[in-house]
Coordinates of C-alpha atoms and ligand atoms in Angstrom, one line a residue:
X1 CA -194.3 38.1 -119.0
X2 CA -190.4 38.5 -118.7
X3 CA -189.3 39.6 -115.2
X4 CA -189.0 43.3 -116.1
X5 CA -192.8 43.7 -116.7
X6 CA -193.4 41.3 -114.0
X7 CA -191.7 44.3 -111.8
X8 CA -193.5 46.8 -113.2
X9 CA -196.8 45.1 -112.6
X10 CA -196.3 44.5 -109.2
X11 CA -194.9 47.7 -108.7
X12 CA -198.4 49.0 -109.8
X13 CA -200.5 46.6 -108.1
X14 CA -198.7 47.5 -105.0
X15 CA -198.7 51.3 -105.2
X16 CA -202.5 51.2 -105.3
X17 CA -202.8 48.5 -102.3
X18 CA -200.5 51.4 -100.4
X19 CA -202.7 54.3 -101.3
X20 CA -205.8 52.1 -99.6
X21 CA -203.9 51.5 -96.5
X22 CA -202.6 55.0 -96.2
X23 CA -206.1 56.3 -96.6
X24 CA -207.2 54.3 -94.1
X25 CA -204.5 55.6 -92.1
X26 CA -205.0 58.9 -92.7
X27 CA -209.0 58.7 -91.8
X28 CA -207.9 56.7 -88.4
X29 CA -206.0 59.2 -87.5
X30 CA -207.8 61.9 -88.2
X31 CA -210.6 60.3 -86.2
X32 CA -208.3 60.1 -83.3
X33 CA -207.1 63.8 -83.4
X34 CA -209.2 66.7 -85.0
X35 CA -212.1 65.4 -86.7
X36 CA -215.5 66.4 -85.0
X37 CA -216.3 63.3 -82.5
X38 CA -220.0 63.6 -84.1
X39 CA -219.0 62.2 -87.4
X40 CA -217.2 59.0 -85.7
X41 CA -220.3 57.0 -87.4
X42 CA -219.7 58.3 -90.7
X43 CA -215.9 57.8 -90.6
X44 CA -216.2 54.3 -89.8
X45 CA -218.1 53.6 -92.5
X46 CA -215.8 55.0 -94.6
X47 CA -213.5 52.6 -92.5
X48 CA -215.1 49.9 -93.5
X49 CA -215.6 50.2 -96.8
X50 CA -212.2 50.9 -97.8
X51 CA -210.7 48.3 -95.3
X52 CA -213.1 45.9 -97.5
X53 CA -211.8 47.0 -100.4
X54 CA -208.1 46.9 -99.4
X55 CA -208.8 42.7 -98.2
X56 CA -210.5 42.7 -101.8
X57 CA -207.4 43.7 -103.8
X58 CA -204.6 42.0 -100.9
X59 CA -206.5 38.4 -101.7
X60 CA -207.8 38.6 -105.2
X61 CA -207.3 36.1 -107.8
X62 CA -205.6 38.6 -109.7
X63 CA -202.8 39.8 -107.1
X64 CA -202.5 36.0 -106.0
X65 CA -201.7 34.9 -109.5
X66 CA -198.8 37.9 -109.8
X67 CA -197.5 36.7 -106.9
X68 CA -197.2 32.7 -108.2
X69 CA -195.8 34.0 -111.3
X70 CA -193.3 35.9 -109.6
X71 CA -192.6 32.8 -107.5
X72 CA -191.8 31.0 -111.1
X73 CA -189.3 33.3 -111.6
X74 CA -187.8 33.5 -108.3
X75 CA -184.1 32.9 -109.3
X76 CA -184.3 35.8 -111.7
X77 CA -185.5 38.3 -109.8
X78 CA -183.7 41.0 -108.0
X79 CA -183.4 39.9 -104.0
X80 CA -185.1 42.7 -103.4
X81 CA -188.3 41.2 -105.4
X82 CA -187.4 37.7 -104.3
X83 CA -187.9 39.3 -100.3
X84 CA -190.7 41.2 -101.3
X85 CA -192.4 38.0 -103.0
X86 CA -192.0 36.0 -100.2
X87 CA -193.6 38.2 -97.7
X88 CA -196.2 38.9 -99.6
X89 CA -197.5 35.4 -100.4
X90 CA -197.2 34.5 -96.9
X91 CA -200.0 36.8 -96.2
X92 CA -202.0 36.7 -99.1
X93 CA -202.5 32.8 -98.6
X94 CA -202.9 33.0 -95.5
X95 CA -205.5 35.5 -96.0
X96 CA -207.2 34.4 -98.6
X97 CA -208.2 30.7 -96.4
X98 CA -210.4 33.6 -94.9
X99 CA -214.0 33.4 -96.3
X100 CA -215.1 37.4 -97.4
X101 CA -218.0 37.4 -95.3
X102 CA -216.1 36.2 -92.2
X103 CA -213.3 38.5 -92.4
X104 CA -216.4 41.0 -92.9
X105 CA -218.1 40.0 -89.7
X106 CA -214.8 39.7 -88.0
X107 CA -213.6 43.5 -89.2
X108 CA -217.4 44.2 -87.8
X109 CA -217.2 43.1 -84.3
X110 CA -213.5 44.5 -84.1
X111 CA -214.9 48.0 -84.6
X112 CA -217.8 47.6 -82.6
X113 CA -215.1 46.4 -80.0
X114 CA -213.1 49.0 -79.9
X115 CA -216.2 51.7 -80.1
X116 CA -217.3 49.8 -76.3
X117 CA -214.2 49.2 -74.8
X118 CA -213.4 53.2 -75.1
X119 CA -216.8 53.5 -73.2
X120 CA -216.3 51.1 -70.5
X121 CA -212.9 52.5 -69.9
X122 CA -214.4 55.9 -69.4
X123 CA -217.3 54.6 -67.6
X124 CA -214.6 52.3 -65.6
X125 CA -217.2 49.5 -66.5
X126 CA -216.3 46.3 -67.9
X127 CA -219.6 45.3 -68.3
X128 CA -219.9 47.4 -71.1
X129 CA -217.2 46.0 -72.8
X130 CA -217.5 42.1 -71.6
X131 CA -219.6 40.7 -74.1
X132 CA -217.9 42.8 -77.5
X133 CA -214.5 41.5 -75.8
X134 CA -216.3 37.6 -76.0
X135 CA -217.1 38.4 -79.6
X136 CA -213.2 39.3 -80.2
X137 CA -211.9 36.6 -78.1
X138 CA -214.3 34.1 -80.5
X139 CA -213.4 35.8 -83.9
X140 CA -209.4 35.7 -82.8
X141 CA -209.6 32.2 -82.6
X142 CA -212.1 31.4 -85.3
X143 CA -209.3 33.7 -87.7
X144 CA -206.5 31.7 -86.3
X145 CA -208.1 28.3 -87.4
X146 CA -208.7 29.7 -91.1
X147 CA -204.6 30.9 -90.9
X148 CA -203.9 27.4 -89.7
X149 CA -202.4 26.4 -86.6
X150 CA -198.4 26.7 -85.6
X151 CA -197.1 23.8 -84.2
X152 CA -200.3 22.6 -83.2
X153 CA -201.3 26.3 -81.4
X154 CA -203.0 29.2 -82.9
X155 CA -201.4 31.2 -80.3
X156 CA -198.4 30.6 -82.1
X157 CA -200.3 32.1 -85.5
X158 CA -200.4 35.4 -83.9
X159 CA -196.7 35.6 -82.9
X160 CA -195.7 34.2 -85.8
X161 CA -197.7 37.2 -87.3
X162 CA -195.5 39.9 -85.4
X163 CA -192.2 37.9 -85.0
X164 CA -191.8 35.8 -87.7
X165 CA -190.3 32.5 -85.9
X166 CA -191.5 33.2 -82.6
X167 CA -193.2 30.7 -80.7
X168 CA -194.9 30.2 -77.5
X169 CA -192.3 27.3 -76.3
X170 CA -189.6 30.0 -77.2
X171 CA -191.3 33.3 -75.1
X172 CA -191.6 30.9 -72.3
X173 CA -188.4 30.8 -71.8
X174 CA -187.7 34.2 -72.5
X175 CA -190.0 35.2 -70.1
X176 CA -188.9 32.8 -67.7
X177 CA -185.0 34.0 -67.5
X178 CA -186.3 37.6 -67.1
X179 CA -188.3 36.6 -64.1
X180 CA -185.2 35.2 -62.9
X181 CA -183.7 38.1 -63.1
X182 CA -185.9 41.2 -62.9
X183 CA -188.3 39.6 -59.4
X184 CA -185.2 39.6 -57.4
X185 CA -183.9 42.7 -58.7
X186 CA -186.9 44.5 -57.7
X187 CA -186.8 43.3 -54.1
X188 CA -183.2 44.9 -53.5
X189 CA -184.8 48.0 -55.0
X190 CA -187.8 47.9 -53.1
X191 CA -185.6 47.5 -49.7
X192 CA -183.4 50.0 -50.7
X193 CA -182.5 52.8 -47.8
X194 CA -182.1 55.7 -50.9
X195 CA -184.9 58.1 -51.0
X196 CA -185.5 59.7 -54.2
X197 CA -187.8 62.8 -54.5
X198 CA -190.5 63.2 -56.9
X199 CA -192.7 66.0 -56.2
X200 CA -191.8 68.7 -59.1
X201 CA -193.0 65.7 -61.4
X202 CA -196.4 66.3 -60.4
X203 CA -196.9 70.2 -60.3
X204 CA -199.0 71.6 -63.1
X205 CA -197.6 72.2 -66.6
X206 CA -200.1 74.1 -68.8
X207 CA -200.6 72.0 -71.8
X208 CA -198.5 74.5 -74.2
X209 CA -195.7 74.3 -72.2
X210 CA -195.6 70.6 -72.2
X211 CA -195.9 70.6 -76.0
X212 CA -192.5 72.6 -76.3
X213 CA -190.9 70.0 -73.4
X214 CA -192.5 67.2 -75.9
X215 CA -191.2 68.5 -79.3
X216 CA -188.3 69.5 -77.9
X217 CA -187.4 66.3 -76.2
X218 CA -188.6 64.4 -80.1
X219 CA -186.4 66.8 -81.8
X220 CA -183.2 66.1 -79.6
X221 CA -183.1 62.2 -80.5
X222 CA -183.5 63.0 -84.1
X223 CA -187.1 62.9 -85.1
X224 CA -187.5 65.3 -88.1
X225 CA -190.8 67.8 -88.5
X226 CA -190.0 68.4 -91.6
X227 CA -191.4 65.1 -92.4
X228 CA -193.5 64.5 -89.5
X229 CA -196.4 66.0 -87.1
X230 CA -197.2 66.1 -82.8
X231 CA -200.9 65.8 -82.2
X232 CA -203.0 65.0 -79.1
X233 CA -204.4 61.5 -78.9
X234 CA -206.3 59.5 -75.5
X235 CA -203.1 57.3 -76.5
X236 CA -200.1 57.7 -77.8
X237 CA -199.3 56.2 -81.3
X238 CA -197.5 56.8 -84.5
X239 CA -198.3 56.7 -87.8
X240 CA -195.3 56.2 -90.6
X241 CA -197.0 57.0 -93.9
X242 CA -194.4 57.4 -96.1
X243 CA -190.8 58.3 -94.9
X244 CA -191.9 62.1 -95.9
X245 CA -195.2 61.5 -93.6
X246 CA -194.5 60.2 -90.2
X247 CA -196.7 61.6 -87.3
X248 CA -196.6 60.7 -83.4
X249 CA -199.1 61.6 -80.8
X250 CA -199.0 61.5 -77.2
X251 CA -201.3 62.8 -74.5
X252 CA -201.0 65.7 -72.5
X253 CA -201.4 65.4 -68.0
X254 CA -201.6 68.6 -66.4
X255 CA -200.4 67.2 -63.2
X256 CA -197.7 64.5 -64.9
X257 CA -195.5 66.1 -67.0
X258 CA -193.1 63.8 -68.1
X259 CA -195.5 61.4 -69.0
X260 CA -195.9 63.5 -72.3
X261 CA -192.0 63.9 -72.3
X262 CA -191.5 60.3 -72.0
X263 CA -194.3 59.4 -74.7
X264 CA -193.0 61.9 -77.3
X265 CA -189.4 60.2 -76.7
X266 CA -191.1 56.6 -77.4
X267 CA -192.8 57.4 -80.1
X268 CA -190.0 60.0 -81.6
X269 CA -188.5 56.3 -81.4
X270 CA -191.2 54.5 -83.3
X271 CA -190.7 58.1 -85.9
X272 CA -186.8 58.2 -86.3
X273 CA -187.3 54.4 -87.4
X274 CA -189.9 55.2 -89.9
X275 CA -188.3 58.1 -91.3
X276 CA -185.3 56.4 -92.0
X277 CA -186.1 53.7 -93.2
X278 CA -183.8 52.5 -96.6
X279 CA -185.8 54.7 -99.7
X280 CA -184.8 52.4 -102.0
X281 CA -187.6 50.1 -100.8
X282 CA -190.0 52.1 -101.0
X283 CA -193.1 50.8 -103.1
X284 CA -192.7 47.4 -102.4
X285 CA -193.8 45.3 -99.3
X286 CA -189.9 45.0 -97.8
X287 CA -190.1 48.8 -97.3
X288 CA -191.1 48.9 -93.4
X289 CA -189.9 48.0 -90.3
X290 CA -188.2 44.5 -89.9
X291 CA -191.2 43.2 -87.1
X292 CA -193.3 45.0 -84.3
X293 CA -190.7 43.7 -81.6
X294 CA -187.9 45.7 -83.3
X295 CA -190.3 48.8 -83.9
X296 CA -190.8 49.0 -80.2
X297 CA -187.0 48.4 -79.6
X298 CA -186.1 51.5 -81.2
X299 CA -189.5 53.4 -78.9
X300 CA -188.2 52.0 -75.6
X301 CA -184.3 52.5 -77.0
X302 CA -184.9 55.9 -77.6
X303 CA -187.6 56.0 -74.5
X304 CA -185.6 54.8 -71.8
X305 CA -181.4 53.8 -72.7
X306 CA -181.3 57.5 -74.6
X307 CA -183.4 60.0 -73.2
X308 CA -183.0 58.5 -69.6
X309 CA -179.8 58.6 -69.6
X310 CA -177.5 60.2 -67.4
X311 CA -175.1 62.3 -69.8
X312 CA -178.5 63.0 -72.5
X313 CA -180.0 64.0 -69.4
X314 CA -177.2 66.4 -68.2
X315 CA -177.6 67.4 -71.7
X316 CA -181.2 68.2 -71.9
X317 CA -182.1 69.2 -68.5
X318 CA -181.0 73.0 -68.5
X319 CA -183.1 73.0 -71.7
X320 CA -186.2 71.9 -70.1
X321 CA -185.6 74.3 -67.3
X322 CA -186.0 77.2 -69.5
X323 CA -189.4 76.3 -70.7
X324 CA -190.6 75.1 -66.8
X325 CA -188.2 77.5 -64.5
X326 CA -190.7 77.9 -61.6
X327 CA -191.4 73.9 -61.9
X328 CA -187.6 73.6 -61.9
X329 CA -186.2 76.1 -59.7
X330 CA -184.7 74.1 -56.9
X331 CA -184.7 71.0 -58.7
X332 CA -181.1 69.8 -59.5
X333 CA -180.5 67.4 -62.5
X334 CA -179.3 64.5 -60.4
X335 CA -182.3 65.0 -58.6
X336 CA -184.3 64.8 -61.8
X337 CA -182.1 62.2 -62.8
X338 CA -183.6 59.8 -60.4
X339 CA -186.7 61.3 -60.1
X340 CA -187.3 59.8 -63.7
X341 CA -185.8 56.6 -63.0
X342 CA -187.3 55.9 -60.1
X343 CA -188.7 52.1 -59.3
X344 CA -192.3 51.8 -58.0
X345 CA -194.6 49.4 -58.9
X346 CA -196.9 50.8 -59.9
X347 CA -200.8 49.5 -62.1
X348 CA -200.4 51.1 -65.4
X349 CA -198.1 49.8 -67.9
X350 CA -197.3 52.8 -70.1
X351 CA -196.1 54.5 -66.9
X352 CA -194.0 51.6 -65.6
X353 CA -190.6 52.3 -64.8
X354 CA -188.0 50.2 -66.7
X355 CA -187.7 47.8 -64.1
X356 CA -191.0 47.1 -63.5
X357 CA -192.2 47.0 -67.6
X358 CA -191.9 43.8 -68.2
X359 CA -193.9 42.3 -65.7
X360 CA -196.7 44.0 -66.7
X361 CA -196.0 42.3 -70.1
X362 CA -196.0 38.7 -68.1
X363 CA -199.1 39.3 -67.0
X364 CA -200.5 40.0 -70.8
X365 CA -198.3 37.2 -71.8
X366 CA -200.1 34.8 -69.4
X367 CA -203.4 36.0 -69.8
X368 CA -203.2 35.4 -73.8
X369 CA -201.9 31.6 -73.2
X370 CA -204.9 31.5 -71.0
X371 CA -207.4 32.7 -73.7
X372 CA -205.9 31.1 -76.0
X373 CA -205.4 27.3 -74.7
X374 CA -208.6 27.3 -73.1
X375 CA -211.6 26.8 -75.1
X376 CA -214.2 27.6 -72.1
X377 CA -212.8 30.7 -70.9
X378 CA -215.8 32.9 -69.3
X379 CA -214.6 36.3 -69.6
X380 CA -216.4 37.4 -66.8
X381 CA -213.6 35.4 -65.2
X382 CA -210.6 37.7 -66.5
X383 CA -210.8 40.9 -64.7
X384 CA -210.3 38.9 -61.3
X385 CA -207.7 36.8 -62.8
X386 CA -205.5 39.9 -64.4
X387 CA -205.6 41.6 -60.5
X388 CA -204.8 38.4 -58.9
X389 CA -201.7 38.0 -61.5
X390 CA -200.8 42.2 -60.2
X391 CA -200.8 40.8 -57.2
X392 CA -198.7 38.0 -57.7
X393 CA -196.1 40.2 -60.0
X394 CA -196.0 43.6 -58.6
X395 CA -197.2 43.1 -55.3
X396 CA -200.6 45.3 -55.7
X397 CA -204.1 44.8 -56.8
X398 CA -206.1 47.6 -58.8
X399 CA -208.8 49.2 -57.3
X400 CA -210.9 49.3 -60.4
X401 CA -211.0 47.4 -64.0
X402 CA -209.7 50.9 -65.9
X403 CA -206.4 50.6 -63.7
X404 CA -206.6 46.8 -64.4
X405 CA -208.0 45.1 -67.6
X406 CA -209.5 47.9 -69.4
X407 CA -206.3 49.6 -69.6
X408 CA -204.6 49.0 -72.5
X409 CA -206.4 49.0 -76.1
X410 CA -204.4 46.3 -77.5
X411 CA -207.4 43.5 -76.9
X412 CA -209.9 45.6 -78.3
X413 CA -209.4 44.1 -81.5
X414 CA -206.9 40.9 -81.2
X415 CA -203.9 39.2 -79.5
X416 CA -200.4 38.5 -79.7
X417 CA -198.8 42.0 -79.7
X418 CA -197.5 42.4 -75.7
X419 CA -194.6 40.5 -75.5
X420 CA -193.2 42.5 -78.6
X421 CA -192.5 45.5 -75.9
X422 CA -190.4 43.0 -73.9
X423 CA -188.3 40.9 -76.7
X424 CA -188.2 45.0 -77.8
X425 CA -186.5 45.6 -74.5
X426 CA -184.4 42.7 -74.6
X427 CA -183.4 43.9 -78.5
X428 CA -182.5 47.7 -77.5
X429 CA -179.6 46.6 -74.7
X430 CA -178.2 43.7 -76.8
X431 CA -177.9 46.2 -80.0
X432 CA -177.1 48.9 -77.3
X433 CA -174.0 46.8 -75.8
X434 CA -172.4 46.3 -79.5
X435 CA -173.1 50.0 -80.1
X436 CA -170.5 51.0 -77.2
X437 CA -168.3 48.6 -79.0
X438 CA -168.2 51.0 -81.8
X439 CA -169.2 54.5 -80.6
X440 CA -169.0 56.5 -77.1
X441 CA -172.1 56.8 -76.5
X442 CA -171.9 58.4 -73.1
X443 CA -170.0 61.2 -74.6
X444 CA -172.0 61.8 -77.4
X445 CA -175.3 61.9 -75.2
X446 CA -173.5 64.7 -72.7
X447 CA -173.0 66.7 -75.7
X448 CA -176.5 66.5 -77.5
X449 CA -174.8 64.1 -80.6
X450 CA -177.5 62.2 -80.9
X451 CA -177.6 62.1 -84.7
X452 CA -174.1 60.0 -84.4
X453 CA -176.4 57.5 -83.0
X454 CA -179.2 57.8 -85.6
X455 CA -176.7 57.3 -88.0
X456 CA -176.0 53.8 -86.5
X457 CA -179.1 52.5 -86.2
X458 CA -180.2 54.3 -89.9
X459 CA -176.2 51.8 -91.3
X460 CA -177.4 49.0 -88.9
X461 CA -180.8 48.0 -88.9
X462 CA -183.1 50.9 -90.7
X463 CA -181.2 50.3 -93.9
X464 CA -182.4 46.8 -93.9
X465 CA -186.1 47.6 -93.8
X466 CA -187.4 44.1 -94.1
X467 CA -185.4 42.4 -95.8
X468 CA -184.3 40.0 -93.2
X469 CA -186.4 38.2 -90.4
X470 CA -185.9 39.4 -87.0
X471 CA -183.6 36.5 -85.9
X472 CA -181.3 37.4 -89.1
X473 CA -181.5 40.9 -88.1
X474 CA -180.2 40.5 -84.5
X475 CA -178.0 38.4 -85.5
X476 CA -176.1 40.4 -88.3
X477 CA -176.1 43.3 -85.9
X478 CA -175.0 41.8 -82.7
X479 CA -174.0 38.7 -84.1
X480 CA -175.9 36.8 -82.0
X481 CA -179.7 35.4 -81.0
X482 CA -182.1 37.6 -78.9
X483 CA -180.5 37.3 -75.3
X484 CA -182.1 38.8 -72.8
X485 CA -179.1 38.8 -70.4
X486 CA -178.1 41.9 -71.9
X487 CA -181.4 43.6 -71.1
X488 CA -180.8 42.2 -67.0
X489 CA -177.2 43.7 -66.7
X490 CA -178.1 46.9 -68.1
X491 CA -181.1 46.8 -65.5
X492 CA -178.9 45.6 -63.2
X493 CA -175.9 48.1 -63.4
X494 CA -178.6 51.2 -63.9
X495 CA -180.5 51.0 -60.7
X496 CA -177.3 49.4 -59.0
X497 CA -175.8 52.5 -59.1
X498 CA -179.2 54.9 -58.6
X499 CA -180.5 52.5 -55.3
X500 CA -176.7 51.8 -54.2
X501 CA -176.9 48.4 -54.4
X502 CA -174.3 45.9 -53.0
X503 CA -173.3 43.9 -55.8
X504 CA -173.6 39.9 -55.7
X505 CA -170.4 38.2 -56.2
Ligands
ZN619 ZN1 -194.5 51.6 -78.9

């Protein structure tokens, strides 16, 4: 075959490989939304089945032998075919060391996982969930011995996986300098005299009103309904399709309002990446994001350095005040200004101010080395180990497991994903500090431009889809290595100026 039909094969191959995916997808989400709760059996069959299918087709002899003749041609093809390649066999070999009927069993007790640890959370019983969770800890690291090791730790398999490059030795530093940092920081805050009011947060806000604030709040970053969808989930998510089919969810608190607010401007951030993403990718493996750390910079970006902003919110607040006026009425916006910015530590990590976020990540972070560099680990042991690590951290201990390790759903089915919301963090104020190189952002924010700042990122970093690794990407837009200094001086400047800090020399 001559590289043109080579193309068109793959091309082919690919499309239907997509098709699986986005069914599944579609199914998940549906499952998660509208779909009668009494056919969740009969959905995840359907799961299953297809989710067999799609390994089937992603490891077959067939796909793996395009691939190597692709490879044989390397210096022929298009570099968008030579990035695509590339990606491609990474995971297809390192799927295929997977025997079927383990990554069968594995894809079992991952389900089954996630069905219990649902319960338990609901039932605030970890009980329910302990041994499934064993099952998941066993399979993560049976998985990660098929894949093959990183420098000598599967750990490193996992991140590798969502950060292609990154390594334990390397997060450990990371982590460490925003320790450093952030512990300190925290303590000033914490003794600070300023006293910031937050009781219209928590008045009731019928659930239709909070889906205006929400769509309203998406809409004014830049998320597009035209090409995308708001639905109720237990968690927030989002779900990019194809850049005409990107939906976000977020879940609705009568008595915590901009919870929803807050979620629908995180994942409008996850959506505005999707959606503009670079088209001419599409149908090919480089069309996506460039890793899961740079998704969730663009969801805490858009989150927390846009939509917590002081000029956005100047912007936005009079707006929000027409849908909520008796919630509002003798609220002013530097009031809810701070209100939304205010530092508590608090036990659940989606509600974590800023300051606070990426200790709860630390915690995770730790938590995974432990699992994962210990091969007697009773996981009777971990709920007690998680609140003493609260402790440590943030200064409180949770009351019960679903404010503590039932929390999040993340290791319901696997490991290596947290620290992506911090090095995300870390991404959105370095790429933030070379966008005020370029653009005012403060005065585009005051006046509701935030498309000028879509249009960056889109030039920037959606453009590139995957067609560099993360450290390429950071580099070629800041034009330098992840640095999480960036992320402390914005911190440091932000609640400097809300808690009246004294500055250190
Ligand atoms: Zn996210």
């Amino acid at each position: 075959m001559n590289t043109k039909e080579l193309i068109k094969k793959y091309r082919e191959y690919y499309k239907v490989n997509e098709m699986i995916s986005n069914t599944l997808s579609i199914i998940g989400f549906e499952d998660e939304t509208d779909a009668p709760k009494k056919a969740h059996k009969e959905r995840e069959e359907i799961l299953n089945y297809f989710y067999m299918e799609y390994f089937k087709r992603t490891t077959s002899n067939e796909y793996l032998g395009l691939l190597e003749e692709m490879k044989k041609h390397y210096d022929s093809l298009p570099p968008l075919y030579q990035r695509a390649v590339t990606l491609d066999l990474k995971d297809v070999e390192r799927d295929r060391k997977v025997p079927e009927q383990v990554a069968k069993e594995a894809q079992k007790v991952m389900n089954q996982s996630s069905y219990y640890w649902k319960e338990a959370k609901q039932n605030d019983d970890y009980s329910i969930w302990a041994p499934y969770f064993k099952e998941v800890i066993h399979y993560s690291k049976v998985l990660a011995k098929y894949y093959g090791a990183v420098d000598n730790s599967y750990y490193n398999t996992y991140l590798d996986m969502y950060e292609e490059g990154t390594s334990e030795k390397e997060l450990d530093i990371f982590f460490d300098k925003l320790k450093k940092r952030i512990v300190p920081l925290l303590k000033k805050v914490m003794n600070s005299k300023v006293n910031i009011r937050t009781d219209f947060l928590h008045t009731r806000v019928n659930k239709s009103q909070q889906e205006k604030l929400g769509k309203l709040t998406a809409k004014s970053i830049g998320y597009d309904f035209s090409r995308g969808m708001l639905k109720e989930t237990e968690h927030p998510f989002t779900n990019g399709l194809t850049h005409n089919d990107v939906r976000i969810t977020t879940h609705y608190y009568e008595n915590d309002w901009t919870s929803n607010v807050y979620s629908c401007a995180h994942e409008g951030g996850h959506g505005i990446y999707e959606q503009n993403l670079n088209k001419k990718y599409e149908g090919t493996s480089v069309y996506g994001a460039c890793s899961m750390a740079f998704h969730e910079s663009q969801s805490r970006f858009f989150e927390n350095i846009i939509a917590k902003n002081k000029n956005f919110v100047n912007y936005i607040f009079p707006k929000y005040k027409k849908i909520i006026p008796s919630t509002l009425k003798d609220v002013s916006v530097e009031e809810f200004y701070k209100a939304i910015n205010k530092v508590q530590p608090s036990l659940i990590r989606t509600e974590a101010d800023e300051l606070t976020y990426c200790l709860h990540i630390i915690v995770r972070y730790e938590i995974e080395k432990l699992i994962f560099n210990n091969d007697d680990i009773d996981v009777n042991d971990l709920p007690r180990i998680w609140n003493e690590k609260y402790k440590e951290y943030l200064g409180i201990t949770p009351p019960s497991d679903k404010e503590g390790i039932l929390q999040d759903v993340h290791w319901s089915t696997g490991f290596g994903y947290f620290f992506s919301y911090a090095v995300g963090n870390a991404y959105s104020a370095q790429i933030y500090h070379k966008m005020k190189e370029e653009l005012d952002v403060d005065k585009l924010l005051s006046e509701g431009k935030v498309n000028v700042i879509k249009d960056w990122l889109t030039k920037n970093i959606y453009s590139e889809a995957r067609m560099l690794s993360p450290k390429e990407l950071i580099k070629k837009v800041t034009g330098e290595d992840l640095n999480p200094d960036y992320y402390c001086d914005y911190l440091e400047n932000k609640y400097s100026e809300i808690y009246e800090l004294e500055k250190d020399e």
